[in-house]
mmCIF file with all atom_site columns, C-alpha atoms in Angstrom:
data_model
loop_
_atom_site.group_PDB
_atom_site.id
_atom_site.type_symbol
_atom_site.label_atom_id
_atom_site.label_alt_id
_atom_site.label_comp_id
_atom_site.label_asym_id
_atom_site.label_entity_id
_atom_site.label_seq_id
_atom_site.pdbx_PDB_ins_code
_atom_site.Cartn_x
_atom_site.Cartn_y
_atom_site.Cartn_z
_atom_site.occupancy
_atom_site.B_iso_or_equiv
_atom_site.pdbx_formal_charge
_atom_site.auth_seq_id
_atom_site.auth_comp_id
_atom_site.auth_asym_id
_atom_site.auth_atom_id
_atom_site.pdbx_PDB_model_num
ATOM 1   C CA . ASN A 1 1   ? 121.045 115.147 99.418  1.00 55.00 ? 103 ASN A CA 1
ATOM 2   C CA . ALA A 1 2   ? 120.050 114.869 95.387  1.00 72.00 ? 104 ALA A CA 1
ATOM 3   C CA . GLY A 1 3   ? 117.627 112.602 94.433  1.00 88.00 ? 105 GLY A CA 1
ATOM 4   C CA . VAL A 1 4   ? 116.815 110.591 90.839  1.00 92.00 ? 106 VAL A CA 1
ATOM 5   C CA . MET A 1 5   ? 119.293 111.601 88.301  1.00 93.00 ? 107 MET A CA 1
ATOM 6   C CA . GLN A 1 6   ? 117.942 110.695 84.366  1.00 96.00 ? 108 GLN A CA 1
ATOM 7   C CA . ASN A 1 7   ? 119.729 112.441 81.298  1.00 96.00 ? 109 ASN A CA 1
ATOM 8   C CA . PRO A 1 8   ? 118.856 113.020 78.581  1.00 96.00 ? 110 PRO A CA 1
ATOM 9   C CA . ARG A 1 9   ? 115.455 114.753 79.631  1.00 94.00 ? 111 ARG A CA 1
ATOM 10  C CA . HIS A 1 10  ? 114.455 114.763 76.149  1.00 96.00 ? 112 HIS A CA 1
ATOM 11  C CA . LEU A 1 11  ? 115.668 112.412 73.211  1.00 97.00 ? 113 LEU A CA 1
ATOM 12  C CA . VAL A 1 12  ? 114.716 112.646 69.577  1.00 98.00 ? 114 VAL A CA 1
ATOM 13  C CA . ARG A 1 13  ? 115.664 109.037 67.884  1.00 98.00 ? 115 ARG A CA 1
ATOM 14  C CA . ARG A 1 14  ? 114.700 108.673 64.083  1.00 97.00 ? 116 ARG A CA 1
ATOM 15  C CA . ARG A 1 15  ? 113.613 104.530 63.319  1.00 97.00 ? 117 ARG A CA 1
ATOM 16  C CA . GLY A 1 16  ? 116.518 102.309 63.518  1.00 97.00 ? 118 GLY A CA 1
ATOM 17  C CA . GLN A 1 17  ? 118.729 103.859 65.764  1.00 98.00 ? 119 GLN A CA 1
ATOM 18  C CA . GLU A 1 18  ? 120.000 102.958 69.230  1.00 98.00 ? 120 GLU A CA 1
ATOM 19  C CA . ALA A 1 19  ? 118.411 105.218 72.516  1.00 98.00 ? 121 ALA A CA 1
ATOM 20  C CA . ARG A 1 20  ? 120.232 104.795 75.785  1.00 98.00 ? 122 ARG A CA 1
ATOM 21  C CA . LEU A 1 21  ? 118.630 105.714 78.636  1.00 98.00 ? 123 LEU A CA 1
ATOM 22  C CA . ARG A 1 22  ? 120.604 107.511 82.231  1.00 98.00 ? 124 ARG A CA 1
ATOM 23  C CA . CYS A 1 23  ? 119.546 106.858 85.609  1.00 97.00 ? 125 CYS A CA 1
ATOM 24  C CA . SER A 1 24  ? 121.451 107.261 89.004  1.00 96.00 ? 126 SER A CA 1
ATOM 25  C CA . PRO A 1 25  ? 119.872 106.752 91.718  1.00 95.00 ? 127 PRO A CA 1
ATOM 26  C CA . MET A 1 26  ? 120.016 108.553 95.134  1.00 92.00 ? 128 MET A CA 1
ATOM 27  C CA . LYS A 1 27  ? 122.761 108.162 97.175  1.00 90.00 ? 129 LYS A CA 1
ATOM 28  C CA . GLY A 1 28  ? 122.767 105.445 99.376  1.00 86.00 ? 130 GLY A CA 1
ATOM 29  C CA . HIS A 1 29  ? 120.356 103.242 97.350  1.00 89.00 ? 131 HIS A CA 1
ATOM 30  C CA . SER A 1 30  ? 120.707 100.043 95.409  1.00 88.00 ? 132 SER A CA 1
ATOM 31  C CA . HIS A 1 31  ? 117.870 99.116  93.941  1.00 91.00 ? 133 HIS A CA 1
ATOM 32  C CA . VAL A 1 32  ? 116.307 100.825 90.172  1.00 94.00 ? 134 VAL A CA 1
ATOM 33  C CA . TYR A 1 33  ? 113.933 100.337 88.149  1.00 94.00 ? 135 TYR A CA 1
ATOM 34  C CA . TRP A 1 34  ? 112.882 100.882 85.047  1.00 96.00 ? 136 TRP A CA 1
ATOM 35  C CA . TYR A 1 35  ? 109.018 102.375 84.235  1.00 95.00 ? 137 TYR A CA 1
ATOM 36  C CA . ARG A 1 36  ? 107.174 103.304 80.601  1.00 96.00 ? 138 ARG A CA 1
ATOM 37  C CA . GLN A 1 37  ? 104.222 105.231 80.592  1.00 90.00 ? 139 GLN A CA 1
ATOM 38  C CA . LEU A 1 38  ? 102.736 106.160 77.431  1.00 87.00 ? 140 LEU A CA 1
ATOM 39  C CA . PRO A 1 39  ? 100.353 109.079 76.374  1.00 80.00 ? 141 PRO A CA 1
ATOM 40  C CA . GLU A 1 40  ? 97.522  108.838 78.687  1.00 74.00 ? 142 GLU A CA 1
ATOM 41  C CA . GLU A 1 41  ? 98.282  106.145 80.662  1.00 77.00 ? 143 GLU A CA 1
ATOM 42  C CA . GLY A 1 42  ? 99.977  105.098 83.625  1.00 79.00 ? 144 GLY A CA 1
ATOM 43  C CA . LEU A 1 43  ? 103.688 103.144 83.880  1.00 88.00 ? 145 LEU A CA 1
ATOM 44  C CA . LYS A 1 44  ? 103.583 100.098 83.145  1.00 92.00 ? 146 LYS A CA 1
ATOM 45  C CA . PHE A 1 45  ? 106.937 98.469  85.110  1.00 92.00 ? 147 PHE A CA 1
ATOM 46  C CA . MET A 1 46  ? 109.389 97.205  83.043  1.00 95.00 ? 148 MET A CA 1
ATOM 47  C CA . VAL A 1 47  ? 112.563 96.206  84.878  1.00 95.00 ? 149 VAL A CA 1
ATOM 48  C CA . TYR A 1 48  ? 113.985 96.110  88.516  1.00 92.00 ? 150 TYR A CA 1
ATOM 49  C CA . LEU A 1 49  ? 118.104 96.141  89.114  1.00 93.00 ? 151 LEU A CA 1
ATOM 50  C CA . GLN A 1 50  ? 120.139 95.863  91.922  1.00 92.00 ? 152 GLN A CA 1
ATOM 51  C CA . LYS A 1 51  ? 124.210 96.696  91.212  1.00 89.00 ? 153 LYS A CA 1
ATOM 52  C CA . GLU A 1 52  ? 125.667 94.120  88.447  1.00 90.00 ? 154 GLU A CA 1
ATOM 53  C CA . ASN A 1 53  ? 122.580 92.057  88.781  1.00 93.00 ? 155 ASN A CA 1
ATOM 54  C CA . ILE A 1 54  ? 118.917 92.069  87.082  1.00 93.00 ? 156 ILE A CA 1
ATOM 55  C CA . ILE A 1 55  ? 116.100 91.072  89.357  1.00 90.00 ? 157 ILE A CA 1
ATOM 56  C CA . ASP A 1 56  ? 112.778 90.913  87.594  1.00 90.00 ? 158 ASP A CA 1
ATOM 57  C CA . GLU A 1 57  ? 112.543 91.848  83.886  1.00 92.00 ? 159 GLU A CA 1
ATOM 58  C CA . SER A 1 58  ? 109.596 90.182  83.910  1.00 90.00 ? 160 SER A CA 1
ATOM 59  C CA . GLY A 1 59  ? 108.169 93.318  81.836  1.00 92.00 ? 161 GLY A CA 1
ATOM 60  C CA . MET A 1 60  ? 110.725 94.365  79.439  1.00 94.00 ? 162 MET A CA 1
ATOM 61  C CA . PRO A 1 61  ? 109.865 93.722  75.733  1.00 94.00 ? 163 PRO A CA 1
ATOM 62  C CA . LYS A 1 62  ? 111.420 90.841  74.529  1.00 90.00 ? 164 LYS A CA 1
ATOM 63  C CA . GLU A 1 63  ? 113.674 91.899  71.702  1.00 95.00 ? 165 GLU A CA 1
ATOM 64  C CA . ARG A 1 64  ? 115.733 95.206  71.281  1.00 97.00 ? 166 ARG A CA 1
ATOM 65  C CA . PHE A 1 65  ? 115.784 96.399  75.020  1.00 97.00 ? 167 PHE A CA 1
ATOM 66  C CA . SER A 1 66  ? 118.259 95.722  77.727  1.00 97.00 ? 168 SER A CA 1
ATOM 67  C CA . ALA A 1 67  ? 119.164 97.164  80.742  1.00 97.00 ? 169 ALA A CA 1
ATOM 68  C CA . GLU A 1 68  ? 122.230 97.139  83.187  1.00 96.00 ? 170 GLU A CA 1
ATOM 69  C CA . PHE A 1 69  ? 123.413 98.030  86.329  1.00 96.00 ? 171 PHE A CA 1
ATOM 70  C CA . PRO A 1 70  ? 127.469 98.456  86.999  1.00 93.00 ? 172 PRO A CA 1
ATOM 71  C CA . LYS A 1 71  ? 128.498 98.635  89.302  1.00 90.00 ? 173 LYS A CA 1
ATOM 72  C CA . GLU A 1 72  ? 130.104 101.415 88.714  1.00 91.00 ? 174 GLU A CA 1
ATOM 73  C CA . GLY A 1 73  ? 128.214 104.612 87.351  1.00 93.00 ? 175 GLY A CA 1
ATOM 74  C CA . PRO A 1 74  ? 124.505 104.637 86.269  1.00 96.00 ? 176 PRO A CA 1
ATOM 75  C CA . SER A 1 75  ? 121.921 102.817 84.670  1.00 97.00 ? 177 SER A CA 1
ATOM 76  C CA . ILE A 1 76  ? 121.395 102.069 81.793  1.00 98.00 ? 178 ILE A CA 1
ATOM 77  C CA . LEU A 1 77  ? 118.145 101.260 79.626  1.00 98.00 ? 179 LEU A CA 1
ATOM 78  C CA . ARG A 1 78  ? 118.766 100.708 75.438  1.00 98.00 ? 180 ARG A CA 1
ATOM 79  C CA . ILE A 1 79  ? 116.882 100.868 73.020  1.00 98.00 ? 181 ILE A CA 1
ATOM 80  C CA . GLN A 1 80  ? 118.248 99.571  69.918  1.00 97.00 ? 182 GLN A CA 1
ATOM 81  C CA . GLN A 1 81  ? 116.833 99.689  66.223  1.00 98.00 ? 183 GLN A CA 1
ATOM 82  C CA . VAL A 1 82  ? 113.223 102.584 67.707  1.00 97.00 ? 184 VAL A CA 1
ATOM 83  C CA . VAL A 1 83  ? 110.354 102.142 66.408  1.00 96.00 ? 185 VAL A CA 1
ATOM 84  C CA . ARG A 1 84  ? 107.678 104.965 66.750  1.00 95.00 ? 186 ARG A CA 1
ATOM 85  C CA . GLY A 1 85  ? 105.447 102.491 68.908  1.00 94.00 ? 187 GLY A CA 1
ATOM 86  C CA . ASP A 1 86  ? 108.805 103.255 71.321  1.00 96.00 ? 188 ASP A CA 1
ATOM 87  C CA . SER A 1 87  ? 107.930 106.894 71.729  1.00 96.00 ? 189 SER A CA 1
ATOM 88  C CA . ALA A 1 88  ? 106.714 107.361 75.724  1.00 96.00 ? 190 ALA A CA 1
ATOM 89  C CA . ALA A 1 89  ? 108.321 108.571 78.656  1.00 93.00 ? 191 ALA A CA 1
ATOM 90  C CA . TYR A 1 90  ? 110.746 106.874 81.232  1.00 96.00 ? 192 TYR A CA 1
ATOM 91  C CA . PHE A 1 91  ? 111.219 106.727 84.435  1.00 95.00 ? 193 PHE A CA 1
ATOM 92  C CA . CYS A 1 92  ? 113.741 105.901 86.689  1.00 95.00 ? 194 CYS A CA 1
ATOM 93  C CA . ALA A 1 93  ? 113.036 104.979 90.509  1.00 93.00 ? 195 ALA A CA 1
ATOM 94  C CA . SER A 1 94  ? 115.341 104.154 92.770  1.00 92.00 ? 196 SER A CA 1
ATOM 95  C CA . SER A 1 95  ? 114.787 102.343 96.231  1.00 88.00 ? 197 SER A CA 1
ATOM 96  C CA . PRO A 1 96  ? 117.254 101.845 99.286  1.00 84.00 ? 198 PRO A CA 1
ATOM 97  C CA . PRO A 1 97  ? 117.686 97.916  100.421 1.00 76.00 ? 199 PRO A CA 1
ATOM 98  C CA . LEU A 1 98  ? 114.059 96.465  101.358 1.00 68.00 ? 200 LEU A CA 1
ATOM 99  C CA . ALA A 1 99  ? 112.945 96.083  104.225 1.00 56.00 ? 201 ALA A CA 1
ATOM 100 C CA . GLY A 1 100 ? 110.005 94.204  105.992 1.00 52.00 ? 202 GLY A CA 1
ATOM 101 C CA . GLY A 1 101 ? 109.106 93.566  101.555 1.00 52.00 ? 203 GLY A CA 1
ATOM 102 C CA . HIS A 1 102 ? 107.787 97.103  101.643 1.00 58.00 ? 204 HIS A CA 1
ATOM 103 C CA . ASN A 1 103 ? 108.974 99.258  98.981  1.00 62.00 ? 205 ASN A CA 1
ATOM 104 C CA . GLU A 1 104 ? 108.924 103.089 98.605  1.00 75.00 ? 206 GLU A CA 1
ATOM 105 C CA . GLN A 1 105 ? 110.174 104.423 95.186  1.00 85.00 ? 207 GLN A CA 1
ATOM 106 C CA . PHE A 1 106 ? 112.109 107.721 94.432  1.00 88.00 ? 208 PHE A CA 1
ATOM 107 C CA . PHE A 1 107 ? 110.656 108.545 91.171  1.00 91.00 ? 209 PHE A CA 1
ATOM 108 C CA . GLY A 1 108 ? 113.115 111.341 88.388  1.00 93.00 ? 210 GLY A CA 1
ATOM 109 C CA . PRO A 1 109 ? 111.987 113.599 86.301  1.00 90.00 ? 211 PRO A CA 1
ATOM 110 C CA . GLY A 1 110 ? 112.351 110.883 83.502  1.00 93.00 ? 212 GLY A CA 1
ATOM 111 C CA . THR A 1 111 ? 112.853 111.038 80.011  1.00 96.00 ? 213 THR A CA 1
ATOM 112 C CA . ARG A 1 112 ? 110.578 111.761 77.215  1.00 94.00 ? 214 ARG A CA 1
ATOM 113 C CA . LEU A 1 113 ? 111.572 109.664 73.815  1.00 97.00 ? 215 LEU A CA 1
ATOM 114 C CA . THR A 1 114 ? 110.226 110.708 70.310  1.00 97.00 ? 216 THR A CA 1
ATOM 115 C CA . VAL A 1 115 ? 111.106 108.417 67.742  1.00 97.00 ? 217 VAL A CA 1
ATOM 116 C CA . LEU A 1 116 ? 110.470 110.284 64.244  1.00 95.00 ? 218 LEU A CA 1
ATOM 117 C CA . GLY B 2 1   ? 97.460  88.993  89.768  1.00 79.00 ? 121 GLY B CA 1
ATOM 118 C CA . ASP B 2 2   ? 97.887  92.540  91.024  1.00 84.00 ? 122 ASP B CA 1
ATOM 119 C CA . SER B 2 3   ? 96.096  95.066  90.031  1.00 88.00 ? 123 SER B CA 1
ATOM 120 C CA . VAL B 2 4   ? 95.131  98.688  90.492  1.00 92.00 ? 124 VAL B CA 1
ATOM 121 C CA . THR B 2 5   ? 91.611  100.101 89.707  1.00 92.00 ? 125 THR B CA 1
ATOM 122 C CA . GLN B 2 6   ? 91.526  103.642 89.902  1.00 92.00 ? 126 GLN B CA 1
ATOM 123 C CA . MET B 2 7   ? 88.954  106.086 88.967  1.00 83.00 ? 127 MET B CA 1
ATOM 124 C CA . GLU B 2 8   ? 88.635  107.447 85.392  1.00 81.00 ? 128 GLU B CA 1
ATOM 125 C CA . GLY B 2 9   ? 89.010  110.907 85.280  1.00 83.00 ? 129 GLY B CA 1
ATOM 126 C CA . PRO B 2 10  ? 89.350  113.965 84.269  1.00 93.00 ? 130 PRO B CA 1
ATOM 127 C CA . VAL B 2 11  ? 87.897  115.991 87.445  1.00 95.00 ? 131 VAL B CA 1
ATOM 128 C CA . THR B 2 12  ? 87.165  119.425 87.256  1.00 97.00 ? 132 THR B CA 1
ATOM 129 C CA . LEU B 2 13  ? 85.970  120.755 90.237  1.00 97.00 ? 133 LEU B CA 1
ATOM 130 C CA . SER B 2 14  ? 86.194  124.379 91.375  1.00 97.00 ? 134 SER B CA 1
ATOM 131 C CA . GLU B 2 15  ? 88.523  126.089 93.828  1.00 97.00 ? 135 GLU B CA 1
ATOM 132 C CA . GLU B 2 16  ? 87.910  124.502 97.652  1.00 96.00 ? 136 GLU B CA 1
ATOM 133 C CA . ALA B 2 17  ? 85.633  121.305 96.833  1.00 97.00 ? 137 ALA B CA 1
ATOM 134 C CA . PHE B 2 18  ? 85.921  118.457 98.721  1.00 97.00 ? 138 PHE B CA 1
ATOM 135 C CA . LEU B 2 19  ? 88.203  115.775 96.260  1.00 97.00 ? 139 LEU B CA 1
ATOM 136 C CA . THR B 2 20  ? 87.351  111.938 96.021  1.00 97.00 ? 140 THR B CA 1
ATOM 137 C CA . ILE B 2 21  ? 89.973  109.808 94.476  1.00 97.00 ? 141 ILE B CA 1
ATOM 138 C CA . ASN B 2 22  ? 88.694  106.074 94.135  1.00 96.00 ? 142 ASN B CA 1
ATOM 139 C CA . CYS B 2 23  ? 91.013  103.624 93.537  1.00 97.00 ? 143 CYS B CA 1
ATOM 140 C CA . THR B 2 24  ? 90.388  99.159  94.263  1.00 96.00 ? 144 THR B CA 1
ATOM 141 C CA . TYR B 2 25  ? 93.123  96.489  94.320  1.00 95.00 ? 145 TYR B CA 1
ATOM 142 C CA . THR B 2 26  ? 93.458  93.663  93.502  1.00 93.00 ? 146 THR B CA 1
ATOM 143 C CA . ALA B 2 27  ? 96.660  91.533  95.300  1.00 89.00 ? 147 ALA B CA 1
ATOM 144 C CA . THR B 2 28  ? 98.185  88.057  95.770  1.00 80.00 ? 148 THR B CA 1
ATOM 145 C CA . GLY B 2 29  ? 99.603  88.979  99.424  1.00 77.00 ? 149 GLY B CA 1
ATOM 146 C CA . TYR B 2 30  ? 99.813  92.250  101.479 1.00 81.00 ? 150 TYR B CA 1
ATOM 147 C CA . PRO B 2 31  ? 100.240 95.098  99.791  1.00 89.00 ? 151 PRO B CA 1
ATOM 148 C CA . SER B 2 32  ? 101.718 98.544  100.167 1.00 89.00 ? 152 SER B CA 1
ATOM 149 C CA . LEU B 2 33  ? 99.711  100.847 99.014  1.00 93.00 ? 153 LEU B CA 1
ATOM 150 C CA . PHE B 2 34  ? 100.716 104.369 97.970  1.00 93.00 ? 154 PHE B CA 1
ATOM 151 C CA . TRP B 2 35  ? 99.483  107.305 95.746  1.00 96.00 ? 155 TRP B CA 1
ATOM 152 C CA . TYR B 2 36  ? 101.679 109.450 93.767  1.00 94.00 ? 156 TYR B CA 1
ATOM 153 C CA . VAL B 2 37  ? 100.977 112.718 91.711  1.00 95.00 ? 157 VAL B CA 1
ATOM 154 C CA . GLN B 2 38  ? 102.628 114.137 88.395  1.00 90.00 ? 158 GLN B CA 1
ATOM 155 C CA . TYR B 2 39  ? 102.367 117.764 88.157  1.00 90.00 ? 159 TYR B CA 1
ATOM 156 C CA . PRO B 2 40  ? 102.815 119.068 84.261  1.00 84.00 ? 160 PRO B CA 1
ATOM 157 C CA . GLY B 2 41  ? 105.860 117.883 82.767  1.00 77.00 ? 161 GLY B CA 1
ATOM 158 C CA . GLU B 2 42  ? 107.724 116.200 85.799  1.00 80.00 ? 162 GLU B CA 1
ATOM 159 C CA . GLY B 2 43  ? 107.954 112.722 87.075  1.00 81.00 ? 163 GLY B CA 1
ATOM 160 C CA . LEU B 2 44  ? 106.048 111.384 90.300  1.00 88.00 ? 164 LEU B CA 1
ATOM 161 C CA . GLN B 2 45  ? 106.342 112.020 93.324  1.00 90.00 ? 165 GLN B CA 1
ATOM 162 C CA . LEU B 2 46  ? 105.268 110.542 96.731  1.00 92.00 ? 166 LEU B CA 1
ATOM 163 C CA . LEU B 2 47  ? 101.803 111.888 97.582  1.00 96.00 ? 167 LEU B CA 1
ATOM 164 C CA . LEU B 2 48  ? 100.833 109.196 100.296 1.00 95.00 ? 168 LEU B CA 1
ATOM 165 C CA . LYS B 2 49  ? 101.536 105.871 101.394 1.00 93.00 ? 169 LYS B CA 1
ATOM 166 C CA . ALA B 2 50  ? 99.714  103.336 103.895 1.00 93.00 ? 170 ALA B CA 1
ATOM 167 C CA . THR B 2 51  ? 101.617 99.739  104.746 1.00 89.00 ? 171 THR B CA 1
ATOM 168 C CA . LYS B 2 52  ? 99.063  97.688  106.167 1.00 89.00 ? 172 LYS B CA 1
ATOM 169 C CA . ALA B 2 53  ? 95.496  97.417  107.562 1.00 92.00 ? 173 ALA B CA 1
ATOM 170 C CA . ASP B 2 54  ? 93.181  100.219 108.563 1.00 94.00 ? 174 ASP B CA 1
ATOM 171 C CA . ASP B 2 55  ? 96.717  102.990 108.017 1.00 95.00 ? 175 ASP B CA 1
ATOM 172 C CA . LYS B 2 56  ? 95.974  106.363 106.984 1.00 97.00 ? 176 LYS B CA 1
ATOM 173 C CA . GLY B 2 57  ? 98.315  108.029 105.101 1.00 96.00 ? 177 GLY B CA 1
ATOM 174 C CA . SER B 2 58  ? 98.457  112.290 105.003 1.00 97.00 ? 178 SER B CA 1
ATOM 175 C CA . ASN B 2 59  ? 100.294 114.592 103.246 1.00 96.00 ? 179 ASN B CA 1
ATOM 176 C CA . LYS B 2 60  ? 99.310  118.537 102.960 1.00 95.00 ? 180 LYS B CA 1
ATOM 177 C CA . GLY B 2 61  ? 95.619  117.600 103.360 1.00 97.00 ? 181 GLY B CA 1
ATOM 178 C CA . PHE B 2 62  ? 95.257  114.378 101.359 1.00 98.00 ? 182 PHE B CA 1
ATOM 179 C CA . GLU B 2 63  ? 94.224  111.689 103.239 1.00 98.00 ? 183 GLU B CA 1
ATOM 180 C CA . ALA B 2 64  ? 93.761  107.561 102.651 1.00 98.00 ? 184 ALA B CA 1
ATOM 181 C CA . THR B 2 65  ? 92.764  105.142 104.938 1.00 97.00 ? 185 THR B CA 1
ATOM 182 C CA . TYR B 2 66  ? 94.322  101.641 103.992 1.00 96.00 ? 186 TYR B CA 1
ATOM 183 C CA . ARG B 2 67  ? 90.621  99.232  103.504 1.00 96.00 ? 187 ARG B CA 1
ATOM 184 C CA . LYS B 2 68  ? 91.248  95.877  103.550 1.00 93.00 ? 188 LYS B CA 1
ATOM 185 C CA . GLU B 2 69  ? 87.474  95.004  103.925 1.00 93.00 ? 189 GLU B CA 1
ATOM 186 C CA . THR B 2 70  ? 86.786  96.623  100.829 1.00 95.00 ? 190 THR B CA 1
ATOM 187 C CA . THR B 2 71  ? 90.990  96.487  98.781  1.00 95.00 ? 191 THR B CA 1
ATOM 188 C CA . SER B 2 72  ? 90.141  100.331 98.829  1.00 96.00 ? 192 SER B CA 1
ATOM 189 C CA . PHE B 2 73  ? 92.459  102.973 99.207  1.00 97.00 ? 193 PHE B CA 1
ATOM 190 C CA . HIS B 2 74  ? 90.575  106.066 98.174  1.00 97.00 ? 194 HIS B CA 1
ATOM 191 C CA . LEU B 2 75  ? 92.216  109.393 98.313  1.00 98.00 ? 195 LEU B CA 1
ATOM 192 C CA . GLU B 2 76  ? 90.045  112.351 99.673  1.00 98.00 ? 196 GLU B CA 1
ATOM 193 C CA . LYS B 2 77  ? 91.033  116.260 100.098 1.00 98.00 ? 197 LYS B CA 1
ATOM 194 C CA . GLY B 2 78  ? 88.542  119.034 102.098 1.00 97.00 ? 198 GLY B CA 1
ATOM 195 C CA . SER B 2 79  ? 89.056  121.741 100.190 1.00 96.00 ? 199 SER B CA 1
ATOM 196 C CA . VAL B 2 80  ? 91.479  121.654 97.266  1.00 97.00 ? 200 VAL B CA 1
ATOM 197 C CA . GLN B 2 81  ? 93.173  124.722 95.805  1.00 97.00 ? 201 GLN B CA 1
ATOM 198 C CA . VAL B 2 82  ? 94.712  126.042 92.013  1.00 96.00 ? 202 VAL B CA 1
ATOM 199 C CA . SER B 2 83  ? 98.032  123.977 92.936  1.00 95.00 ? 203 SER B CA 1
ATOM 200 C CA . ASP B 2 84  ? 96.773  120.825 93.214  1.00 97.00 ? 204 ASP B CA 1
ATOM 201 C CA . SER B 2 85  ? 96.234  120.277 89.268  1.00 96.00 ? 205 SER B CA 1
ATOM 202 C CA . ALA B 2 86  ? 98.006  117.171 87.994  1.00 96.00 ? 206 ALA B CA 1
ATOM 203 C CA . VAL B 2 87  ? 97.841  113.519 87.645  1.00 93.00 ? 207 VAL B CA 1
ATOM 204 C CA . TYR B 2 88  ? 97.003  111.217 91.178  1.00 95.00 ? 208 TYR B CA 1
ATOM 205 C CA . PHE B 2 89  ? 98.374  107.367 90.695  1.00 94.00 ? 209 PHE B CA 1
ATOM 206 C CA . CYS B 2 90  ? 97.162  104.721 93.342  1.00 95.00 ? 210 CYS B CA 1
ATOM 207 C CA . ALA B 2 91  ? 100.125 102.195 93.647  1.00 93.00 ? 211 ALA B CA 1
ATOM 208 C CA . LEU B 2 92  ? 100.643 98.968  95.386  1.00 90.00 ? 212 LEU B CA 1
ATOM 209 C CA . SER B 2 93  ? 103.754 97.009  95.762  1.00 86.00 ? 213 SER B CA 1
ATOM 210 C CA . ASP B 2 94  ? 103.433 93.500  97.423  1.00 78.00 ? 214 ASP B CA 1
ATOM 211 C CA . SER B 2 95  ? 105.100 91.855  99.583  1.00 64.00 ? 215 SER B CA 1
ATOM 212 C CA . VAL B 2 96  ? 105.377 88.077  97.337  1.00 60.00 ? 216 VAL B CA 1
ATOM 213 C CA . GLY B 2 97  ? 107.383 88.562  94.864  1.00 53.00 ? 217 GLY B CA 1
ATOM 214 C CA . ALA B 2 98  ? 109.396 91.186  93.522  1.00 56.00 ? 218 ALA B CA 1
ATOM 215 C CA . ASN B 2 99  ? 108.985 94.749  94.513  1.00 69.00 ? 219 ASN B CA 1
ATOM 216 C CA . ASN B 2 100 ? 107.830 96.564  91.528  1.00 79.00 ? 220 ASN B CA 1
ATOM 217 C CA . LEU B 2 101 ? 104.935 99.179  91.898  1.00 87.00 ? 221 LEU B CA 1
ATOM 218 C CA . PHE B 2 102 ? 101.601 98.540  90.476  1.00 89.00 ? 222 PHE B CA 1
ATOM 219 C CA . PHE B 2 103 ? 99.573  101.295 88.787  1.00 91.00 ? 223 PHE B CA 1
ATOM 220 C CA . GLY B 2 104 ? 96.329  102.570 88.039  1.00 92.00 ? 224 GLY B CA 1
ATOM 221 C CA . THR B 2 105 ? 95.891  105.060 84.744  1.00 90.00 ? 225 THR B CA 1
ATOM 222 C CA . GLY B 2 106 ? 95.611  107.796 86.205  1.00 91.00 ? 226 GLY B CA 1
ATOM 223 C CA . THR B 2 107 ? 92.813  111.091 87.412  1.00 94.00 ? 227 THR B CA 1
ATOM 224 C CA . ARG B 2 108 ? 93.704  114.269 86.456  1.00 93.00 ? 228 ARG B CA 1
ATOM 225 C CA . LEU B 2 109 ? 92.452  116.938 88.133  1.00 96.00 ? 229 LEU B CA 1
ATOM 226 C CA . THR B 2 110 ? 92.247  120.365 87.285  1.00 96.00 ? 230 THR B CA 1
ATOM 227 C CA . VAL B 2 111 ? 90.984  122.851 89.900  1.00 97.00 ? 231 VAL B CA 1
ATOM 228 C CA . ILE B 2 112 ? 89.514  125.973 88.423  1.00 97.00 ? 232 ILE B CA 1
ATOM 229 C CA . PRO B 2 113 ? 89.197  129.270 90.305  1.00 94.00 ? 233 PRO B CA 1
#
């Protein structure tokens, strides 16, 4: 059973360009989470999605950031008009349908975004 | 709100030394508690977990006990190895509301031969 897959592993963009980060959850997992890790910091929650639904986006910046998890295909985190402050590692995690409110998430290897 | 406070690093130990990394939490419900490990250049891997008070999670010689009375989940290992060098993150998932994880800031452990 393949783990959570993310691509690309490394992404370089110039200021003002768009960045698209992809995440394929583990087989059988219907819940996807995106986290951002700034240098020397812990992970910060961004958004929680199920198929075709955004469940919680309380950690997403109000502008330029969006996420989707379509019925078919990977989850996409999209950052428009990137700025240097967007440089970070973006991690995706997935989990199976929740049982009893307890959550175990499985993480992908991350996408390291560098904005020049 | 929910939060995790983790012992600041970095921590440097000699091989076979005893390890403790402190973690305390604040949560509104009945959280599950986790320790994740991040090796250089990689994503996070679940190291161990505990889902209710007094549970002890253990894996690869590491263990942590869910202490509700002190709201703590300290990570311990009796004898560390060079291969344990990594960043360790304490995290919680609250049973109330959304199920995202709240992470501590991480503790970098370096084990020297």
